[in-house]
Amino acid sequence: MAFLELTNISKVFGQTPAVQDFNLQVEKGEFVSFLGPSGCGKTTTLRMIAGFELPTTGTVVVNGNDVTNKPPQKRNTGMVFQAYALFPNMNVAENIGFGLKIARKPKDEIKKRVEEVLAIIKMESFGNRYPYQLSGGQQQRVALARALAIQPQVLLLDEPLSALDAKIRVSLRQEIRAIQQKLGITTVYVTHDQEEALSLSDRVVVMNNSKIEQVGTPFEIYNFPKTEFTAQFVGTLNSIPATVRHAANGELTVDSQTLVTAQKLAGIADGEAVMISIRPERISFASEGRKPNVLNIKVENITFLGSIVRVQVRAGEHLFLMDTFNNPFLKLPEVGDKVEITFSKEAVLVLRHASQI
Amino acid sequence: MKRIPLFPWILIFLGFLYFFLPLIGTLDFSLRLVKDQITLEAYKNVVTSARFQNTFTYSFIMALWTIVAATLLVTPTVYWVHLKLPHLRPIVEFITLLTYVVPAIILVFGLIRIYSRPPLSLLESEIGSDFLLVMGYVSLALPAMYRSVDAGLRAIDVRTLTEAAQSLGAGWRTILLDVIFPNLRVALLSGAFVTFAMVIGEFTIATFLARPAFGPYMANLGQTRPYESTALTIISLALTWACIGMMQLLGRGAQGQIAGTR
Ligand SMILES: Nc1ncnc2c1ncn2[C@@H]1O[C@H](COP(=O)(O)OP(=O)(O)O)[C@@H](O)[C@H]1O
Ligand SMILES: [Mg+2]
């Protein structure tokens, strides 16, 4: 039995469904992210775990206890908000000790615990500062410490890094992951940033339109997206219309050129129109070595992005992107050149819609 | 050289004259109890009189009760509206503004008609009358209290702070006392000073409820002792200004704190 179990959860606000058919099992100590565009129901799901919203249907079970109808103050979940939400009238130590004070822990125990968590977030000397005397990143670390101080069963974070600038976002993200692994605390993390979700999580739940699109490890989500939405939302992706030529052999045509996919095309008829996806980084110039698939294209545009070079190419009427690593000896074609590109069978993913899985 | 715009300055000067000439006249008059001499005699007479002391103390205490009652009524209400019923905010605001529409004289007759007869008969006892007076004052204080508490709550993220406290195990009482009230300190104090100034000078309700308050005493003095009553006017003006000054001071402190939040 999993540590956190969400079973058949749905939530309807008035007429609009915010979350539907949500089923998820999170193991003890696991770090799970909800990833999806704004408005897809991530926050609502998190708030049902915290107890701020009652599910319209379904149950929330934590550590074997059904907490579906328990008020938030009885759930022992740690919550970190995008807006920090530190109590402005209390200093850092009082903020962190707030939950312990409510639990009527003895004073010296509170003091000891506050010092412990301050050490975890590396802010030992900040106990007497007030929130308005801290930077955004520091405030969010204190908010994390405050949530950890009560030793919650589950740690919930709702876009905790969105209000911070890029550098701090990356460093704090690594810090959160390190602390989570050290404490082994079961964590659910909400974000619309795919890089955040992929780099932090044991598993990612991709959501769209109030539903789960796919659950999997970052590796699975990135390399084997099951739906067009997941493929599009996670990473840069080329979606190219194609026609199935011979399903049994995995043969497709794009711009009347033939491609082969390693994917089984069971249930798809010959002649059917599908979408295929190829990640830009899996395509290379045929001059560097040929792979099973070769396409004739025209170079439309070349962009330097530092460590990689992004080339926009055209096959017939379809435009798509390829990325190659930058190096000083790279021999790039010119814009307008007609060259061959190449990629493996495995790079060609045939996408289906969520309903077909 | 830049031309100094003359017209606005003339307007400002005229405005200044309009407001301050009568004041200066009053101040001057209050200092002339003794013929051909500038003296504080009138002030001394006022401050040492037993009626001044009694009525002022009475109104002071009533003001404190009014502030306590209004705070306890307004804060949880406005908090709840902010948190759970934001769409009701215009309605609540309208209700608090009714005080401006209903004259005090109508209010006090309504209070007397309803509460002076059985089963309550509040006017038969001192404490009942005082209670009614405070309740009347609370309704007069509503606009000021509502406005400051509303502004105070808008300056903090009520909903997220509440949820943060809840997730840490806090119940409603703890949230109100340890999180909401302390963050409204400045807002509540500024509401309190306005209320205080209002109660100290209030005349109509106190008169018709026959309470020994400061407002009726001032009016009464005006009819019999001209020098002392102008001295009293200056004193009460100074008090009001002191209240406003305190508010400004507190407001500035609060702004520093809010501006510091990043
Ligand atoms: N309290 C609410 N009342 C009505 N609709 C809401 C409420 N909270 C969220 N919604 C709606 O539910 C949907 C999902 O919202 P949310 O869970 O906040 O999305 P996300 O966090 O993924 O951006 C949105 O369409 C939003 O407008
Ligand atoms: Mg959200």
XYZ file of C-alpha atoms and ligand atoms in Angstrom:
647
model
C 0.000 0.000 0.000
C 1.380 3.360 -1.012
C 2.018 6.122 1.497
C -0.169 8.714 -0.233
C -3.094 7.433 -2.280
C -5.394 9.584 -4.359
C -8.268 7.502 -5.648
C -10.837 8.628 -8.242
C -10.435 12.258 -7.195
C -12.481 14.881 -8.960
C -13.306 18.482 -8.147
C -16.001 20.595 -9.739
C -16.308 24.340 -9.093
C -19.872 25.276 -9.984
C -20.084 23.868 -13.504
C -16.371 23.726 -14.392
C -14.469 20.545 -13.641
C -11.049 21.502 -12.227
C -9.823 17.932 -11.686
C -11.171 14.674 -13.116
C -10.362 10.967 -12.765
C -7.257 11.605 -10.729
C -5.574 8.419 -9.500
C -2.097 8.438 -8.050
C -0.041 6.446 -5.592
C 3.011 8.034 -4.035
C 5.513 5.899 -2.142
C 7.052 6.949 1.144
C 10.008 9.247 0.522
C 9.133 9.771 -3.120
C 9.327 13.152 -4.857
C 6.449 13.578 -7.290
C 5.811 16.645 -9.449
C 2.570 17.806 -11.014
C 3.521 19.380 -14.321
C 1.134 21.160 -16.654
C 0.051 24.510 -18.065
C -1.691 27.126 -15.950
C -5.280 26.213 -15.104
C -4.919 22.470 -15.623
C -5.812 21.654 -12.001
C -2.421 21.177 -10.325
C -3.054 23.569 -7.435
C -6.569 22.266 -6.876
C -5.260 18.700 -6.570
C -2.546 19.819 -4.154
C -5.096 21.732 -2.093
C -7.221 18.615 -1.799
C -4.211 16.760 -0.386
C -3.679 19.624 2.073
C -7.371 19.759 2.960
C -8.104 23.270 1.730
C -10.577 21.892 -0.795
C -12.950 18.967 -0.395
C -12.936 16.608 -3.381
C -16.263 16.320 -5.180
C -15.605 12.591 -5.448
C -12.802 10.277 -4.394
C -10.602 9.714 -1.376
C -7.260 10.891 -0.036
C -5.422 8.339 2.081
C -2.202 9.189 3.902
C -0.247 6.445 5.620
C -3.293 4.188 5.698
C -5.648 6.848 7.158
C -8.504 8.223 5.113
C -8.129 11.992 5.561
C -10.580 13.019 2.834
C -12.834 14.913 5.229
C -10.247 16.017 7.789
C -9.707 19.785 8.141
C -6.258 21.029 7.079
C -5.097 21.803 10.632
C -5.468 18.124 11.562
C -3.547 16.655 8.611
C 0.056 17.361 9.511
C 1.049 18.366 6.003
C 3.754 20.943 5.372
C 2.791 23.507 2.786
C 5.013 25.941 0.891
C 3.325 28.645 -1.192
C 4.503 30.654 -4.162
C 3.975 33.851 -2.156
C 6.161 32.640 0.782
C 3.341 33.475 3.260
C 5.632 34.126 6.210
C 3.866 35.789 9.134
C 5.031 39.428 8.909
C 4.638 40.024 12.659
C 6.972 37.184 13.655
C 10.701 36.874 13.201
C 12.298 33.905 11.468
C 12.595 31.797 14.624
C 8.986 32.518 15.630
C 7.760 31.692 12.135
C 9.555 28.363 12.177
C 8.446 27.588 15.724
C 4.789 28.517 15.077
C 3.584 24.995 14.341
C 5.464 23.576 17.318
C 4.011 26.220 19.626
C 0.524 25.244 18.483
C 1.362 21.600 19.177
C 2.254 22.792 22.728
C 5.804 21.507 22.584
C 8.007 22.605 25.499
C 9.974 25.847 24.954
C 13.462 24.315 24.943
C 12.374 21.601 22.534
C 11.009 24.265 20.172
C 14.248 26.205 20.424
C 16.302 23.129 19.639
C 14.147 22.144 16.695
C 14.179 25.690 15.268
C 17.983 25.656 15.402
C 18.039 22.275 13.687
C 15.915 23.417 10.760
C 17.754 26.719 10.505
C 20.889 24.653 10.071
C 19.204 22.556 7.387
C 18.462 25.684 5.333
C 21.881 27.149 6.217
C 20.451 30.264 7.850
C 21.632 29.757 11.434
C 22.282 33.432 12.059
C 18.948 34.718 10.758
C 16.661 33.708 13.640
C 16.036 37.265 14.803
C 15.378 38.819 11.412
C 11.887 39.748 10.290
C 10.545 38.581 6.921
C 10.786 42.069 5.411
C 14.520 42.018 6.155
C 15.058 38.940 3.946
C 15.425 38.463 0.205
C 12.825 36.435 -1.670
C 15.038 33.364 -1.781
C 15.721 33.572 1.946
C 12.031 34.017 2.694
C 11.200 30.924 0.711
C 13.867 28.918 2.539
C 12.368 30.027 5.836
C 8.934 29.006 4.568
C 10.381 25.599 3.732
C 11.963 25.365 7.180
C 8.657 26.307 8.801
C 6.911 23.511 6.910
C 9.644 21.017 7.815
C 9.734 21.978 11.494
C 6.495 20.147 12.281
C 7.878 16.962 10.722
C 4.963 16.653 8.316
C 3.894 13.348 6.818
C 3.736 14.942 3.391
C 5.451 18.076 2.104
C 3.461 20.054 -0.456
C 4.958 22.827 -2.575
C 2.938 24.991 -4.951
C 5.214 26.671 -7.511
C 7.605 27.682 -4.726
C 10.247 29.087 -7.074
C 8.080 30.983 -9.551
C 8.506 34.349 -7.847
C 12.310 34.133 -7.722
C 14.869 35.119 -10.326
C 16.525 32.525 -12.530
C 19.825 32.005 -10.688
C 18.256 31.579 -7.258
C 15.603 29.382 -8.792
C 18.200 26.848 -9.893
C 20.232 26.867 -6.671
C 17.175 26.684 -4.403
C 15.755 23.906 -6.541
C 18.862 21.814 -5.930
C 18.726 22.662 -2.252
C 15.093 21.538 -1.995
C 15.931 18.240 -3.641
C 18.963 17.684 -1.392
C 16.968 18.388 1.775
C 14.124 16.179 0.596
C 16.463 13.275 -0.049
C 18.306 13.748 3.218
C 15.089 13.766 5.247
C 13.389 11.153 3.064
C 10.189 13.157 3.171
C 7.293 12.300 0.842
C 6.884 15.339 -1.401
C 4.428 16.631 -3.964
C 5.657 19.554 -6.016
C 3.535 21.661 -8.359
C 5.131 23.464 -11.273
C 4.493 24.589 -14.833
C 8.242 24.514 -15.540
C 9.268 21.267 -17.229
C 12.940 21.730 -16.412
C 12.079 22.005 -12.721
C 9.877 18.927 -12.805
C 12.378 16.826 -14.760
C 15.386 17.774 -12.669
C 13.755 17.381 -9.243
C 11.409 14.472 -9.367
C 11.418 10.741 -8.952
C 8.214 10.751 -10.958
C 6.355 13.379 -12.949
C 2.584 13.606 -13.342
C 1.853 15.491 -16.554
C -1.554 17.159 -16.397
C -3.665 18.892 -18.994
C -7.233 20.101 -18.980
C -8.029 18.773 -15.475
C -6.757 15.267 -16.321
C -3.591 13.237 -15.992
C -1.883 12.813 -19.359
C 0.973 10.607 -18.235
C 2.754 9.470 -15.086
C 6.370 8.380 -15.285
C 9.987 8.988 -14.423
C 11.538 12.102 -15.969
C 13.376 9.756 -18.342
C 10.159 8.102 -19.484
C 8.273 11.371 -19.770
C 10.981 12.973 -21.863
C 11.994 10.073 -24.045
C 8.745 8.175 -24.335
C 5.871 10.643 -24.191
C 2.659 8.724 -24.683
C 0.469 11.573 -25.809
C 0.917 14.443 -28.176
C 0.334 16.843 -25.309
C 3.110 15.367 -23.177
C 5.480 15.320 -26.106
C 4.706 18.954 -26.904
C 4.751 20.227 -23.346
C 7.939 18.525 -22.207
C 11.022 19.654 -24.069
C 11.178 21.137 -27.555
C 9.508 18.959 -30.032
C 8.839 18.653 -33.726
C 5.355 17.511 -34.544
C 5.145 16.504 -38.147
C 2.067 15.213 -39.964
C 2.756 11.843 -41.590
C 0.899 9.058 -43.346
C 1.132 5.400 -42.382
C 2.454 3.490 -45.354
C 2.891 0.020 -44.030
C 1.924 -0.371 -40.380
C 3.329 -3.860 -39.972
C 6.859 -2.673 -40.891
C 6.536 0.674 -39.154
C 6.798 2.552 -42.441
C 5.516 6.121 -42.749
C 5.779 8.842 -45.348
C 6.550 12.499 -44.764
C 6.605 14.750 -47.812
C 6.527 11.544 -49.908
C 9.832 10.417 -48.365
C 9.801 7.163 -46.444
C 10.625 6.866 -42.714
C 10.725 3.906 -40.376
C 9.740 3.910 -36.706
C 10.707 1.332 -34.107
C 7.310 1.757 -32.495
C 4.616 -0.919 -32.866
C 1.774 0.527 -34.914
C -0.850 -1.942 -33.769
C -4.385 -0.724 -34.361
C -3.438 1.867 -36.937
C -4.488 1.191 -40.519
C -2.343 1.713 -43.607
C -3.041 5.079 -45.171
C -4.107 6.676 -41.878
C -2.873 10.195 -41.093
C -0.921 10.482 -37.822
C 1.397 12.894 -36.030
C 4.986 11.912 -35.500
C 7.348 13.610 -33.123
C 11.127 13.834 -33.253
C 13.199 15.650 -30.643
C 15.513 18.238 -32.278
C 18.570 16.831 -30.510
C 18.065 13.408 -32.090
C 18.474 14.704 -35.635
C 21.906 15.183 -37.168
C 23.410 15.930 -40.587
C 23.939 12.825 -42.700
C 27.464 14.050 -43.469
C 28.401 13.172 -39.859
C 27.295 9.553 -40.213
C 24.149 7.954 -41.557
C 21.368 6.429 -39.464
C 18.463 4.324 -40.744
C 16.284 7.328 -41.585
C 17.502 9.908 -44.079
C 15.469 12.916 -45.239
C 16.221 15.485 -47.920
C 15.629 18.954 -46.552
C 16.364 22.604 -47.209
C 18.070 24.719 -44.502
C 15.805 27.657 -43.605
C 17.439 29.265 -40.619
C 20.418 28.821 -38.283
C 20.478 30.102 -34.682
C 23.372 29.958 -32.234
C 22.202 29.169 -28.700
C 25.608 28.937 -27.036
C 26.397 25.296 -26.500
C 24.008 24.180 -29.217
C 23.173 25.325 -32.723
C 19.504 25.191 -33.703
C 18.769 24.701 -37.368
C 15.338 25.151 -38.853
C 14.789 22.868 -41.834
C 12.039 22.306 -44.364
C 10.816 19.043 -45.857
C 8.177 19.882 -48.450
C 5.747 22.098 -46.590
C 6.761 20.951 -43.093
C 9.102 23.072 -40.980
C 10.929 21.578 -38.020
C 14.012 22.007 -35.838
C 17.248 20.128 -35.284
C 19.877 20.810 -32.611
C 23.564 19.979 -32.932
C 26.253 20.569 -30.323
C 28.381 23.562 -31.059
C 32.120 23.087 -31.561
C 34.713 25.223 -33.332
C 35.241 22.618 -36.081
C 31.582 22.221 -36.900
C 30.943 22.506 -40.649
C 27.459 23.972 -40.932
C 25.582 24.244 -44.224
C 24.431 27.676 -45.393
C 20.878 28.907 -45.272
C 19.184 27.744 -48.472
C 21.413 24.684 -48.890
C 19.780 21.367 -49.710
C 21.269 18.631 -47.519
C 20.406 15.305 -45.953
C 19.497 14.848 -42.299
C 19.395 11.561 -40.466
C 17.938 10.004 -37.310
C 17.340 6.570 -35.799
C 14.153 4.507 -35.960
C 13.728 4.986 -32.202
C 13.713 8.774 -32.575
C 10.430 8.636 -34.484
C 7.489 8.601 -32.050
C 3.993 8.135 -33.364
C 1.649 10.027 -31.043
C -1.856 9.151 -30.132
C -4.408 11.132 -28.223
C -4.943 10.604 -24.504
C -8.214 8.790 -25.133
C -6.478 6.048 -27.131
C -4.149 4.899 -24.377
C 13.422 82.138 -14.840
C 10.274 80.144 -14.268
C 7.138 82.165 -13.774
C 5.555 81.493 -10.418
C 1.913 80.645 -11.085
C 0.085 83.307 -9.104
C -3.516 82.157 -9.258
C -3.136 78.836 -7.372
C -1.218 80.586 -4.646
C -3.978 83.156 -4.237
C -6.460 80.286 -3.891
C -4.301 78.568 -1.310
C -3.925 81.814 0.601
C -7.707 82.417 0.574
C -8.313 78.857 1.745
C -5.814 79.327 4.507
C -7.543 82.533 5.631
C -10.958 80.856 5.508
C -9.862 77.994 7.769
C -7.424 79.664 10.087
C -8.791 83.165 10.683
C -11.701 81.882 12.793
C -9.295 79.615 14.649
C -6.901 82.412 15.378
C -9.831 84.553 16.458
C -11.063 81.806 18.765
C -7.607 81.287 20.213
C -7.191 85.010 20.778
C -10.620 85.297 22.410
C -9.932 82.353 24.723
C -6.854 84.120 26.075
C -8.703 87.349 27.066
C -10.687 86.408 30.147
C -8.954 89.215 32.056
C -9.391 92.663 30.517
C -6.380 94.029 28.565
C -4.255 91.007 29.265
C -3.227 87.709 27.639
C -3.936 84.980 30.152
C -4.495 81.234 30.447
C -7.069 81.860 33.176
C -9.949 80.488 31.050
C -8.017 77.269 30.424
C -7.278 76.929 34.103
C -10.947 77.378 34.954
C -11.947 74.724 32.483
C -9.361 72.143 33.372
C -9.869 72.452 37.101
C -13.647 72.302 36.972
C -15.108 69.056 38.276
C -17.630 68.828 35.452
C -14.886 69.002 32.856
C -12.991 66.233 34.570
C -16.057 64.049 35.121
C -17.507 64.378 31.651
C -14.140 63.991 29.991
C -13.354 60.860 31.985
C -16.807 59.496 31.197
C -16.448 60.082 27.465
C -12.910 58.738 27.539
C -14.122 55.461 29.043
C -17.049 55.267 26.623
C -14.594 55.823 23.769
C -12.467 52.910 24.966
C -15.489 50.617 25.164
C -16.597 51.758 21.729
C -13.180 50.963 20.303
C -13.132 47.525 21.914
C -16.656 46.677 20.769
C -16.131 47.999 17.242
C -12.827 46.133 16.899
C -14.358 42.855 18.037
C -17.309 43.323 15.715
C -15.512 44.591 12.636
C -12.261 42.605 12.525
C -13.640 39.052 12.436
C -16.457 40.136 10.109
C -14.226 41.826 7.575
C -11.688 38.992 7.866
C -14.364 36.438 7.101
C -15.679 38.472 4.197
C -12.163 38.754 2.769
C -11.546 35.051 3.166
C -14.804 33.387 2.251
C -17.305 35.893 0.866
C -15.341 38.385 -1.222
C -18.373 38.999 -3.421
C -20.219 40.418 -0.384
C -17.646 43.135 0.142
C -19.581 45.920 -1.594
C -22.672 45.076 0.472
C -20.784 45.126 3.768
C -19.140 48.378 2.801
C -22.545 49.852 1.987
C -23.899 48.807 5.386
C -21.020 50.498 7.180
C -21.681 53.660 5.210
C -25.346 53.798 6.290
C -24.137 55.837 9.249
C -23.523 58.722 6.888
C -27.034 58.459 5.491
C -28.974 58.034 8.725
C -28.627 61.144 10.914
C -27.619 60.577 14.526
C -30.925 62.005 15.715
C -32.865 59.323 13.815
C -30.522 56.656 15.127
C -30.937 57.724 18.744
C -34.736 57.889 18.532
C -34.758 54.456 16.978
C -32.567 53.135 19.769
C -34.753 54.712 22.431
C -38.015 53.515 20.909
C -36.834 49.935 20.654
C -34.686 49.411 23.707
C -36.325 51.624 26.328
C -39.386 49.422 26.683
C -39.862 45.863 27.875
C -38.500 43.285 27.587
C -35.139 45.099 27.575
C -35.889 48.502 29.190
C -32.223 49.382 28.912
C -32.701 53.058 29.806
C -33.889 52.247 33.324
C -30.374 51.532 34.561
C -27.156 53.507 34.254
C -25.303 50.575 32.816
C -28.074 49.869 30.317
C -27.949 53.470 29.119
C -24.161 53.366 28.863
C -24.468 50.144 26.884
C -26.930 51.744 24.490
C -24.659 54.770 24.128
C -21.683 52.580 23.264
C -23.761 50.644 20.749
C -24.837 53.918 19.138
C -21.210 55.001 18.975
C -20.197 51.646 17.482
C -22.536 52.241 14.571
C -21.098 55.746 14.138
C -17.592 54.270 14.241
C -18.353 51.607 11.614
C -17.238 53.524 8.511
C -13.864 54.454 9.996
C -13.220 51.050 11.554
C -14.327 49.173 8.458
C -12.151 51.269 6.201
C -8.996 50.869 8.237
C -9.453 47.144 8.847
C -10.300 46.573 5.187
C -7.185 48.462 4.078
C -5.105 46.592 6.650
C -6.335 43.216 5.438
C -5.747 44.186 1.852
C -2.107 44.944 2.669
C -1.469 41.355 3.785
C -2.243 38.180 1.872
C -5.043 37.089 4.191
C -5.919 33.900 2.441
C -2.424 32.487 2.072
C -1.445 33.488 5.610
C -4.576 31.781 6.916
C -3.828 28.636 4.961
C -0.194 28.637 6.047
C -1.326 28.839 9.666
C -3.920 26.119 9.129
C -1.410 23.744 7.592
C 0.751 24.289 10.677
C -2.152 23.139 12.845
C -3.717 26.462 13.857
C -7.470 26.726 14.544
C -9.564 29.853 13.946
C -8.916 31.382 17.366
C -5.138 31.099 17.022
C -5.247 32.433 13.475
C -7.249 35.504 14.518
C -5.255 36.227 17.668
C -1.709 35.323 16.585
C -1.734 36.053 12.870
C -4.510 38.436 11.848
C -4.781 40.871 14.803
C -1.032 41.511 15.175
C -0.762 42.348 11.494
C -3.698 44.744 11.780
C -2.230 46.594 14.768
C -1.510 49.745 12.822
C -4.808 49.677 10.945
C -6.750 49.112 14.162
C -4.934 51.908 15.975
C -5.670 54.370 13.229
C -9.341 53.347 13.271
C -9.255 53.675 17.047
C -7.970 57.250 16.959
C -10.673 58.366 14.543
C -13.258 56.681 16.744
C -11.801 58.292 19.836
C -11.941 61.778 18.346
C -15.497 61.152 17.183
C -16.755 59.889 20.556
C -15.127 62.679 22.572
C -17.000 65.358 20.632
C -20.297 63.513 20.030
C -23.356 65.498 21.092
C -26.656 64.168 19.758
C -26.743 60.593 21.014
C -25.299 61.471 24.415
C -27.837 64.273 24.900
C -30.895 62.252 24.008
C -29.776 59.303 26.119
C -29.131 61.842 28.907
C -25.557 60.704 29.490
C -23.023 62.889 31.364
C -20.736 63.093 28.333
C -18.179 65.615 27.196
C -20.032 66.749 24.050
C -23.162 67.993 25.835
C -20.963 69.623 28.479
C -19.108 71.580 25.808
C -22.383 72.740 24.255
C -23.775 73.697 27.617
C -20.700 75.666 28.562
C -20.897 77.560 25.267
C -24.260 79.001 26.293
C -23.126 80.264 29.705
C -19.368 80.889 29.847
C -18.072 82.328 26.566
C -14.325 82.496 27.447
C -14.194 79.078 29.023
C -16.142 77.518 26.165
C -13.729 78.888 23.549
C -10.830 77.588 25.630
C -12.574 74.224 25.638
C -12.980 74.392 21.864
C -9.250 74.925 21.496
C -8.522 72.057 23.881
C -10.743 69.618 22.015
C -9.323 70.731 18.683
C -5.829 70.096 20.020
C -6.953 66.640 21.145
C -8.361 65.821 17.727
C -5.230 67.006 16.033
C -3.117 64.964 18.382
C -5.163 61.910 17.379
C -4.700 62.652 13.688
C -0.994 63.258 14.249
C -0.650 59.884 15.981
C -2.403 58.222 13.049
C -0.054 59.832 10.550
C 2.936 58.747 12.582
C 1.705 55.166 12.833
C 0.791 55.114 9.171
C 4.295 56.094 8.212
C 5.770 53.348 10.412
C 3.502 50.804 8.752
C 4.452 51.913 5.286
C 8.128 51.375 6.052
C 7.326 47.843 7.072
C 5.216 47.053 4.037
C 7.682 48.612 1.642
C 10.331 46.380 3.174
C 8.437 43.242 2.222
C 9.961 41.654 -0.844
N -11.991 28.512 -5.883
C -12.259 28.324 -7.191
N -13.463 28.630 -7.688
C -13.758 28.438 -8.983
N -12.909 27.939 -9.882
C -11.678 27.614 -9.465
C -11.290 27.787 -8.100
N -10.002 27.370 -7.969
C -9.620 26.959 -9.194
N -10.606 27.098 -10.097
C -10.561 26.708 -11.517
O -10.114 25.387 -11.589
C -9.206 25.215 -12.656
C -7.896 24.663 -12.160
O -7.245 25.623 -11.371
P -5.867 25.372 -10.649
O -5.920 24.094 -9.915
O -5.548 26.590 -9.850
O -4.875 25.276 -11.875
P -3.277 25.306 -11.896
O -2.771 25.295 -10.507
O -2.903 24.078 -12.650
O -2.902 26.524 -12.644
C -9.071 26.577 -13.323
O -9.906 26.596 -14.440
C -9.541 27.535 -12.281
O -10.124 28.658 -12.871
Mg -1.548 26.841 -9.581
